[in-house]
Short mmCIF file of C-alpha atoms in Angstrom, two decimals:
data_model
loop_
_atom_site.label_atom_id
_atom_site.label_comp_id
_atom_site.label_asym_id
_atom_site.label_seq_id
_atom_site.Cartn_x
_atom_site.Cartn_y
_atom_site.Cartn_z
CA MET A 291 -83.82 45.98 0.73
CA ARG A 292 -84.63 42.58 -0.67
CA LEU A 293 -87.91 41.01 0.38
CA ILE A 294 -87.49 37.61 2.02
CA ASN A 295 -89.85 35.12 0.42
CA ILE A 296 -91.97 34.71 3.54
CA PHE A 297 -95.52 35.88 4.07
CA ILE A 298 -97.24 36.32 7.41
CA GLY A 299 -100.93 37.10 7.32
CA GLY A 300 -102.14 40.53 8.34
CA ASN A 301 -104.11 39.13 11.22
CA ALA A 302 -104.10 41.35 14.33
CA LEU A 303 -103.31 38.43 16.65
CA VAL A 304 -100.48 37.21 14.39
CA GLU A 305 -99.00 40.71 14.26
CA ARG A 306 -99.08 40.92 18.06
CA LEU A 307 -97.19 37.63 18.32
CA GLU A 308 -94.71 38.57 15.59
CA ASN A 309 -94.00 42.07 16.92
CA PRO A 310 -92.39 42.16 20.40
CA LEU A 311 -93.09 45.90 20.67
CA THR A 312 -96.79 45.23 20.33
CA ILE A 313 -96.65 42.56 23.05
CA LYS A 314 -94.72 44.92 25.31
CA SER A 315 -97.27 47.68 24.80
CA PHE A 316 -100.11 45.26 25.47
CA LEU A 317 -98.50 44.06 28.72
CA MET A 318 -97.84 47.62 29.88
CA PHE A 319 -101.41 48.63 29.19
CA GLY A 320 -102.67 45.57 31.06
CA ALA A 321 -100.41 46.33 34.04
CA ILE A 322 -101.73 49.90 34.22
CA VAL A 323 -105.33 48.70 34.15
CA ILE A 324 -104.61 46.16 36.90
CA LEU A 325 -102.87 48.85 38.98
CA PHE A 326 -105.89 51.14 38.78
CA VAL A 327 -108.27 48.31 39.67
CA VAL A 328 -106.17 47.22 42.67
CA THR A 329 -105.84 50.85 43.85
CA GLY A 330 -109.59 51.36 43.62
CA ILE A 331 -110.29 48.19 45.58
CA ALA A 332 -107.75 49.18 48.25
CA ILE A 333 -109.28 52.64 48.65
CA LYS A 334 -112.78 51.21 48.88
CA PHE A 335 -111.61 48.67 51.48
CA ALA A 336 -109.85 51.34 53.54
CA ILE A 337 -112.92 53.56 53.54
CA SER A 338 -115.20 50.73 54.60
CA LYS A 339 -112.79 49.60 57.36
CA PHE A 340 -112.03 52.87 59.02
CA GLY A 341 -115.41 54.49 58.52
CA GLU A 342 -115.84 58.23 58.59
CA LYS A 343 -112.95 60.36 59.75
CA SER A 344 -113.23 63.55 61.63
CA PRO A 345 -112.36 66.76 59.75
CA GLN A 346 -108.63 67.34 59.48
CA ASN A 347 -108.85 70.82 60.98
CA LEU A 348 -110.12 69.24 64.22
CA ASP A 349 -107.36 66.58 64.44
CA PRO A 350 -104.18 67.45 66.33
CA PHE A 351 -101.19 67.75 63.97
CA TYR A 352 -97.45 67.19 64.52
CA GLU A 353 -95.64 69.21 67.11
CA ASP A 354 -93.26 71.83 65.75
CA GLU A 355 -90.26 69.85 66.86
CA VAL A 356 -91.41 66.73 64.96
CA LEU A 357 -92.70 68.70 61.98
CA GLU A 358 -89.38 70.51 61.47
CA THR A 359 -87.17 67.43 61.99
CA LYS A 360 -88.44 63.88 61.32
CA LYS A 361 -91.43 64.86 59.13
CA LEU A 362 -89.37 67.29 57.07
CA GLU A 363 -86.52 64.79 56.68
CA ARG A 364 -88.89 62.03 55.52
CA THR A 365 -90.54 64.38 53.02
CA LEU A 366 -87.20 65.53 51.64
CA ALA A 367 -86.00 61.90 51.42
CA VAL A 368 -89.10 60.93 49.42
CA ALA A 369 -88.59 63.96 47.15
CA LEU A 370 -84.93 63.03 46.65
CA VAL A 371 -85.79 59.44 45.74
CA ALA A 372 -88.54 60.63 43.37
CA ALA A 373 -86.16 63.09 41.70
CA ALA A 374 -83.53 60.34 41.31
CA VAL A 375 -86.08 57.96 39.77
CA ILE A 376 -87.23 60.65 37.35
CA ALA A 377 -83.64 61.53 36.43
CA VAL A 378 -82.70 57.89 35.80
CA GLY A 379 -85.98 57.29 33.93
CA ILE A 380 -85.41 60.26 31.63
CA GLY A 381 -81.86 59.06 30.95
CA LEU A 382 -83.03 55.54 30.12
CA TYR A 383 -85.83 56.94 27.95
CA TYR A 384 -83.32 59.14 26.11
CA VAL A 385 -81.12 56.11 25.42
CA TRP A 386 -83.94 53.70 24.48
CA GLU A 387 -86.29 55.98 22.55
CA PRO A 388 -84.28 56.24 19.28
CA THR A 389 -84.05 52.45 19.13
CA ARG A 390 -87.76 52.12 19.82
CA GLN A 391 -88.60 54.62 17.10
CA SER A 392 -86.32 52.85 14.64
CA LYS A 393 -87.87 49.48 15.44
CA MET A 394 -91.38 50.85 15.11
CA THR A 395 -90.52 52.45 11.75
CA THR A 396 -89.11 49.12 10.56
CA ALA A 397 -92.20 47.32 11.83
CA PHE A 398 -94.53 49.74 10.01
CA ASP A 399 -92.49 49.40 6.80
CA THR A 400 -92.44 45.61 7.06
CA ARG A 401 -96.21 45.40 7.47
CA SER A 402 -96.67 47.80 4.56
CA VAL A 403 -94.46 45.61 2.34
CA ARG A 404 -96.42 42.51 3.38
CA ARG A 405 -99.72 44.14 2.51
CA GLY A 406 -98.25 45.32 -0.79
CA GLN A 407 -97.09 41.77 -1.52
CA THR A 408 -100.66 40.58 -0.99
CA PHE A 409 -101.99 43.15 -3.47
CA TYR A 410 -99.33 42.20 -6.03
CA ALA A 411 -99.56 38.43 -5.70
CA ASN A 412 -101.18 35.88 -7.94
CA GLU A 413 -102.12 32.33 -6.97
CA GLY A 414 -98.55 31.09 -7.39
CA MET A 415 -97.03 33.56 -4.92
CA PHE A 416 -96.74 33.70 -1.15
CA GLY A 417 -99.23 36.15 0.29
CA TYR A 418 -101.99 35.53 -2.23
CA ASN A 419 -105.46 36.40 -0.98
CA ASN A 420 -108.38 35.68 -3.27
CA VAL A 421 -110.21 38.78 -1.99
CA GLN A 422 -107.44 41.38 -1.71
CA SER A 423 -104.92 40.36 -4.39
CA LEU A 424 -104.96 42.25 -7.68
CA GLY A 425 -102.97 39.63 -9.60
CA CYS A 426 -100.27 42.05 -10.83
CA ALA A 427 -97.90 39.08 -11.02
CA ASN A 428 -100.01 37.53 -13.80
CA CYS A 429 -98.68 40.19 -16.20
CA HIS A 430 -95.48 41.49 -14.63
CA GLY A 431 -94.15 38.20 -13.30
CA GLY A 432 -94.10 36.59 -9.87
CA PHE A 433 -91.18 35.17 -7.91
CA ASP A 434 -88.40 33.58 -9.95
CA PRO A 435 -86.64 30.96 -7.81
CA GLU A 436 -83.71 30.72 -10.25
CA THR A 437 -82.68 34.35 -9.77
CA GLY A 438 -84.41 35.12 -6.46
CA ARG A 439 -86.15 38.10 -8.09
CA TYR A 440 -89.71 39.34 -8.30
CA ALA A 441 -91.47 40.99 -11.25
CA ASN A 442 -89.07 40.16 -14.07
CA GLY A 443 -91.75 41.08 -16.61
CA GLY A 444 -94.18 39.00 -18.64
CA SER A 445 -96.97 39.21 -21.16
CA THR A 446 -100.74 39.17 -21.38
CA ASN A 447 -103.34 38.95 -24.12
CA PHE A 448 -104.88 42.27 -25.12
CA THR A 449 -107.42 43.32 -27.72
CA LEU A 450 -106.54 46.38 -29.80
CA LYS A 451 -109.85 47.85 -30.87
CA ALA A 452 -110.21 49.40 -34.33
CA ALA A 453 -109.63 53.15 -34.38
CA LYS A 454 -112.48 53.53 -36.92
CA ASP A 455 -115.87 51.86 -37.06
CA PRO A 456 -115.60 49.24 -39.86
CA GLU A 457 -119.37 49.31 -40.38
CA THR A 458 -119.92 53.02 -40.86
CA ASP A 459 -116.61 54.77 -41.55
CA GLU A 460 -115.85 55.45 -45.22
CA ALA A 461 -112.18 54.64 -44.64
CA CYS A 462 -113.27 51.05 -44.01
CA ALA A 463 -115.44 50.64 -47.10
CA GLY A 464 -115.15 47.41 -49.07
CA ASP A 465 -111.96 45.43 -48.62
CA LEU A 466 -110.40 48.30 -46.68
CA ARG A 467 -112.10 47.01 -43.57
CA TYR A 468 -109.62 44.09 -43.74
CA THR A 469 -106.54 45.88 -45.03
CA ASN A 470 -106.67 49.26 -43.29
CA PRO A 471 -105.04 48.83 -39.81
CA ASP A 472 -107.36 51.49 -38.37
CA CYS A 473 -110.35 49.31 -39.26
CA VAL A 474 -109.07 46.03 -37.81
CA THR A 475 -109.61 44.80 -34.27
CA SER A 476 -106.79 42.44 -33.35
CA SER A 477 -105.69 40.37 -30.37
CA VAL A 478 -102.03 40.73 -29.42
CA SER A 479 -99.60 39.44 -26.83
CA TRP A 480 -98.72 42.56 -24.84
CA GLN A 481 -95.31 42.66 -23.20
CA ALA A 482 -95.67 43.84 -19.60
CA PRO A 483 -92.52 45.58 -18.29
CA ALA A 484 -90.40 44.34 -15.42
CA LEU A 485 -91.20 46.16 -12.18
CA ASN A 486 -88.01 45.35 -10.30
CA THR A 487 -86.34 48.36 -11.95
CA VAL A 488 -89.36 50.65 -12.28
CA LEU A 489 -88.32 53.09 -9.54
CA TYR A 490 -85.08 53.72 -11.42
CA LYS A 491 -87.10 54.69 -14.48
CA TYR A 492 -89.46 56.96 -12.53
CA PRO A 493 -87.33 58.27 -9.64
CA ILE A 494 -88.43 60.45 -6.75
CA GLN A 495 -86.82 63.87 -7.20
CA LYS A 496 -87.11 64.77 -3.49
CA ALA A 497 -85.90 61.49 -2.05
CA GLU A 498 -84.16 60.66 1.21
CA GLN A 499 -80.40 60.99 1.04
CA ASN A 500 -79.73 57.40 2.10
CA ASN A 501 -82.72 55.78 0.36
CA HIS A 502 -83.62 57.08 -3.08
CA PHE A 503 -86.74 54.89 -3.16
CA ARG A 504 -88.29 56.84 -0.24
CA SER A 505 -89.64 60.39 -0.35
CA SER A 506 -88.20 63.00 2.02
CA CYS A 507 -91.46 65.03 1.93
CA ARG A 508 -94.30 64.97 4.40
CA LEU A 509 -97.17 62.64 3.57
CA ALA A 510 -99.53 65.51 2.71
CA ASP A 511 -96.95 66.95 0.29
CA GLN A 512 -96.54 63.59 -1.43
CA ARG A 513 -100.17 63.78 -2.54
CA THR A 514 -99.90 67.24 -4.09
CA THR A 515 -96.26 67.69 -5.16
CA PRO A 516 -95.06 65.61 -8.14
CA ASN A 517 -91.40 65.83 -7.10
CA CYS A 518 -92.31 64.26 -3.75
CA ARG A 519 -93.46 60.97 -5.24
CA SER A 520 -92.61 58.63 -8.06
CA GLN A 521 -94.66 58.72 -11.24
CA VAL A 522 -95.36 55.07 -10.44
CA TYR A 523 -97.99 56.31 -7.97
CA ASP A 524 -99.95 58.06 -10.73
CA ILE A 525 -99.60 55.08 -13.06
CA LEU A 526 -101.05 52.77 -10.42
CA VAL A 527 -103.86 55.17 -9.53
CA PHE A 528 -104.92 56.17 -13.05
CA GLY A 529 -103.60 53.27 -15.15
CA ARG A 530 -102.40 53.60 -18.75
CA PRO A 531 -105.31 54.09 -21.18
CA GLY A 532 -104.99 52.06 -24.36
CA THR A 533 -102.95 49.34 -22.66
CA PRO A 534 -103.80 46.34 -20.43
CA MET A 535 -102.83 48.43 -17.38
CA PRO A 536 -106.07 49.40 -15.57
CA ALA A 537 -106.60 52.12 -12.96
CA TRP A 538 -106.24 50.68 -9.48
CA GLY A 539 -106.71 53.84 -7.37
CA VAL A 540 -110.06 55.22 -6.25
CA ALA A 541 -109.25 58.56 -7.90
CA GLY A 542 -108.86 56.76 -11.23
CA GLY A 543 -112.00 54.68 -10.82
CA GLY A 544 -110.27 51.66 -9.30
CA PRO A 545 -110.88 49.73 -6.05
CA LYS A 546 -107.85 50.68 -3.92
CA ASN A 547 -107.42 53.66 -1.60
CA GLU A 548 -104.26 55.71 -1.05
CA GLN A 549 -102.98 53.43 1.71
CA ALA A 550 -103.23 50.37 -0.55
CA ILE A 551 -101.37 52.16 -3.36
CA ASP A 552 -98.66 53.21 -0.90
CA ASP A 553 -98.37 49.60 0.30
CA LEU A 554 -98.05 48.37 -3.27
CA ILE A 555 -95.28 50.90 -3.96
CA ALA A 556 -93.56 49.87 -0.71
CA PHE A 557 -93.50 46.29 -2.00
CA LEU A 558 -92.12 47.42 -5.37
CA ALA A 559 -89.43 49.44 -3.58
CA SER A 560 -88.43 46.34 -1.59
CA ILE A 561 -87.83 44.25 -4.73
CA GLN A 562 -85.79 46.77 -6.75
CA LEU A 563 -82.54 45.33 -8.04
CA PRO A 564 -79.18 46.72 -6.90
CA GLU A 565 -77.92 49.46 -9.20
CA ASP A 566 -75.31 47.30 -10.93
CA GLU A 567 -77.89 44.58 -11.69
CA ALA A 568 -80.59 47.06 -12.69
CA ALA A 569 -78.27 48.48 -15.35
CA GLN A 570 -78.10 45.06 -17.05
CA PRO A 571 -80.97 42.93 -15.71
CA ILE A 572 -80.89 40.14 -18.31
CA ARG A 573 -77.12 39.64 -18.19
CA SER A 574 -76.97 39.81 -14.38
CA GLY A 575 -79.84 37.34 -14.16
CA GLU A 576 -78.00 34.87 -16.38
CA ILE A 577 -74.89 35.29 -14.22
CA ILE A 578 -76.91 34.54 -11.07
CA LYS A 579 -78.35 31.39 -12.65
CA GLN A 580 -74.92 30.22 -13.80
CA ASN A 581 -73.35 30.88 -10.40
CA LYS A 582 -75.98 28.60 -8.88
CA LYS A 583 -75.05 25.89 -11.38
CA ILE A 584 -71.38 26.34 -10.46
CA ALA A 585 -72.24 26.06 -6.76
CA THR A 586 -74.13 22.81 -7.47
CA ALA A 587 -71.23 21.43 -9.51
CA ASN A 588 -68.83 22.37 -6.72
CA GLU A 589 -70.95 20.46 -4.18
CA GLU A 590 -70.98 17.44 -6.48
CA LEU A 591 -67.19 17.61 -6.70
CA LYS A 592 -66.91 17.67 -2.89
CA GLU A 593 -69.25 14.69 -2.63
CA ALA A 594 -67.21 12.78 -5.23
CA LYS A 595 -64.01 13.43 -3.26
CA ALA A 596 -65.67 12.36 -0.01
CA LYS A 597 -66.86 9.10 -1.59
CA ALA A 598 -63.39 8.46 -2.96
CA LEU A 599 -61.91 8.85 0.52
CA GLU A 600 -64.58 6.60 1.99
CA GLY A 601 -63.71 4.03 -0.68
CA GLY A 602 -60.20 3.73 0.71
CA LEU A 603 -58.25 5.97 -1.66
CA ASP A 604 -55.34 7.92 -0.27
CA SER A 605 -55.81 11.71 -0.16
CA SER A 606 -53.03 12.11 -2.71
CA GLN A 607 -54.88 9.81 -5.13
CA VAL A 608 -58.37 11.30 -4.74
CA ASN A 609 -58.05 13.62 -7.75
CA LYS A 610 -57.28 10.62 -9.94
CA SER A 611 -60.60 8.96 -9.16
CA GLU A 612 -62.86 8.61 -12.21
CA ASP A 613 -65.86 10.18 -10.45
CA VAL A 614 -63.75 13.09 -9.21
CA ILE A 615 -62.34 13.67 -12.69
CA LYS A 616 -65.87 13.77 -14.15
CA ALA A 617 -67.09 16.14 -11.43
CA GLN A 618 -64.08 18.41 -11.94
CA ALA A 619 -64.68 18.45 -15.69
CA ALA A 620 -68.34 19.37 -15.12
CA LEU A 621 -67.29 22.20 -12.79
CA ASP A 622 -64.75 23.52 -15.31
CA GLU A 623 -67.41 23.40 -18.02
CA GLN A 624 -69.83 25.45 -15.95
CA LYS A 625 -67.11 28.00 -15.18
CA ALA A 626 -66.37 28.30 -18.91
CA VAL A 627 -70.07 28.93 -19.57
CA LEU A 628 -69.97 31.69 -16.95
CA GLU A 629 -67.09 33.38 -18.75
CA THR A 630 -69.06 33.18 -22.01
CA ILE A 631 -72.05 34.80 -20.34
CA LYS A 632 -69.91 37.60 -18.91
CA ALA A 633 -68.37 38.24 -22.31
CA LYS A 634 -71.76 39.16 -23.81
CA THR A 635 -73.28 42.60 -23.32
CA GLU A 636 -76.79 43.46 -22.20
CA THR A 637 -77.54 44.72 -25.73
CA GLN A 638 -76.74 41.30 -27.16
CA TYR A 639 -79.07 39.64 -24.69
CA MET A 640 -81.83 42.11 -25.55
CA ARG A 641 -81.39 41.41 -29.27
CA GLU A 642 -81.53 37.66 -28.68
CA ALA A 643 -84.68 38.00 -26.58
CA ALA A 644 -86.34 40.18 -29.23
CA LEU A 645 -85.36 37.73 -31.97
CA ASN A 646 -86.75 34.77 -30.03
CA THR A 647 -90.01 36.64 -29.44
CA ALA A 648 -90.28 37.52 -33.13
CA LEU A 649 -89.66 33.89 -34.16
CA GLN A 650 -92.34 32.70 -31.73
CA GLN A 651 -94.80 35.21 -33.17
CA ILE A 652 -93.99 34.10 -36.73
CA ASP A 653 -94.51 30.45 -35.78
CA SER A 654 -97.81 31.30 -34.10
CA ALA A 655 -99.02 33.29 -37.12
CA GLN A 656 -97.99 30.49 -39.51
CA LYS A 657 -99.83 27.96 -37.39
CA THR A 658 -102.95 30.13 -37.47
CA LEU A 659 -102.73 30.40 -41.26
CA ASP A 660 -102.23 26.66 -41.64
CA GLU A 661 -105.30 25.93 -39.54
CA ALA A 662 -107.53 28.52 -41.24
CA PRO A 663 -109.89 26.85 -43.75
CA GLY A 664 -109.70 27.97 -47.40
CA VAL A 665 -106.51 30.02 -46.94
CA VAL A 666 -103.78 29.49 -49.53
CA THR A 667 -100.25 30.15 -48.23
#
């Protein structure tokens, strides 16, 4: 499922107002409490009004004729009505219960996704909380309004520490401390992967038949059986040593418990791209952007035609209006760009992106050399 770009705080009162099932349960509980209170008051009033009663074994009971006719008929009638109410109630419960369970499951999943969005968010995203948020979007990307996607990937600065001690290791003696890569500590721009396809890369082997992002195992099994969960869970819990990815789970030394990690994975599952787009994320993203441009150009064409009609032109002459001709030309141009985009493969887009990144790194390195004092280039 795609996550709608709306965040509702995890406040208990807000959740009650947003979830009709919660309100219904609250009202039912309140009605039961009121019923017990009213019953208790009525019993207390009856006792105080009538005072003490004589023992039942000393009171005269119904005559046999009444007991075996009117009394028996009334008792059987009450039993019949009670049996009918129970039968109808069970039938209604049987019909309603699957829907209730489905709604509750959806409600639990929705709240889990919202909490996961909070953990993932940075300051630029809906759901950000300066106490709970981990800022995953700072590295992996937030919400992209042009494509409507989350977590398209990004970068972060990272320091690669020297593998050898340049002060004491013999391999770093003299000028080797500057020329031997194992002796040099360097700062790099680390490319963080996109997470909107991560569950395709690390699938759940024992997944539900209709939802391959959800495990079919019991919760206890998901903690102990690798095939019952995605490897993403372990990456989040224990991190990736030697990279900017820290451990977020308590078991790995991080701050978040199992429920928080599950919520974060639920959010990631909600933002996974459809299979056709996940197979070519860059190309499909460019197509989405271009389709939006075509939609805008189409609206401009409609507006130009409407203005031409308002200006007094006949409907048969509208397409000859100068503004309409320009709008139509702009629309045709955008459609031609779309065909050009579709003609390119994902591999070509990946090569272009890698080349642009390399050129940016070369420019940055050249700028650093130019600004360094006493360096001859």
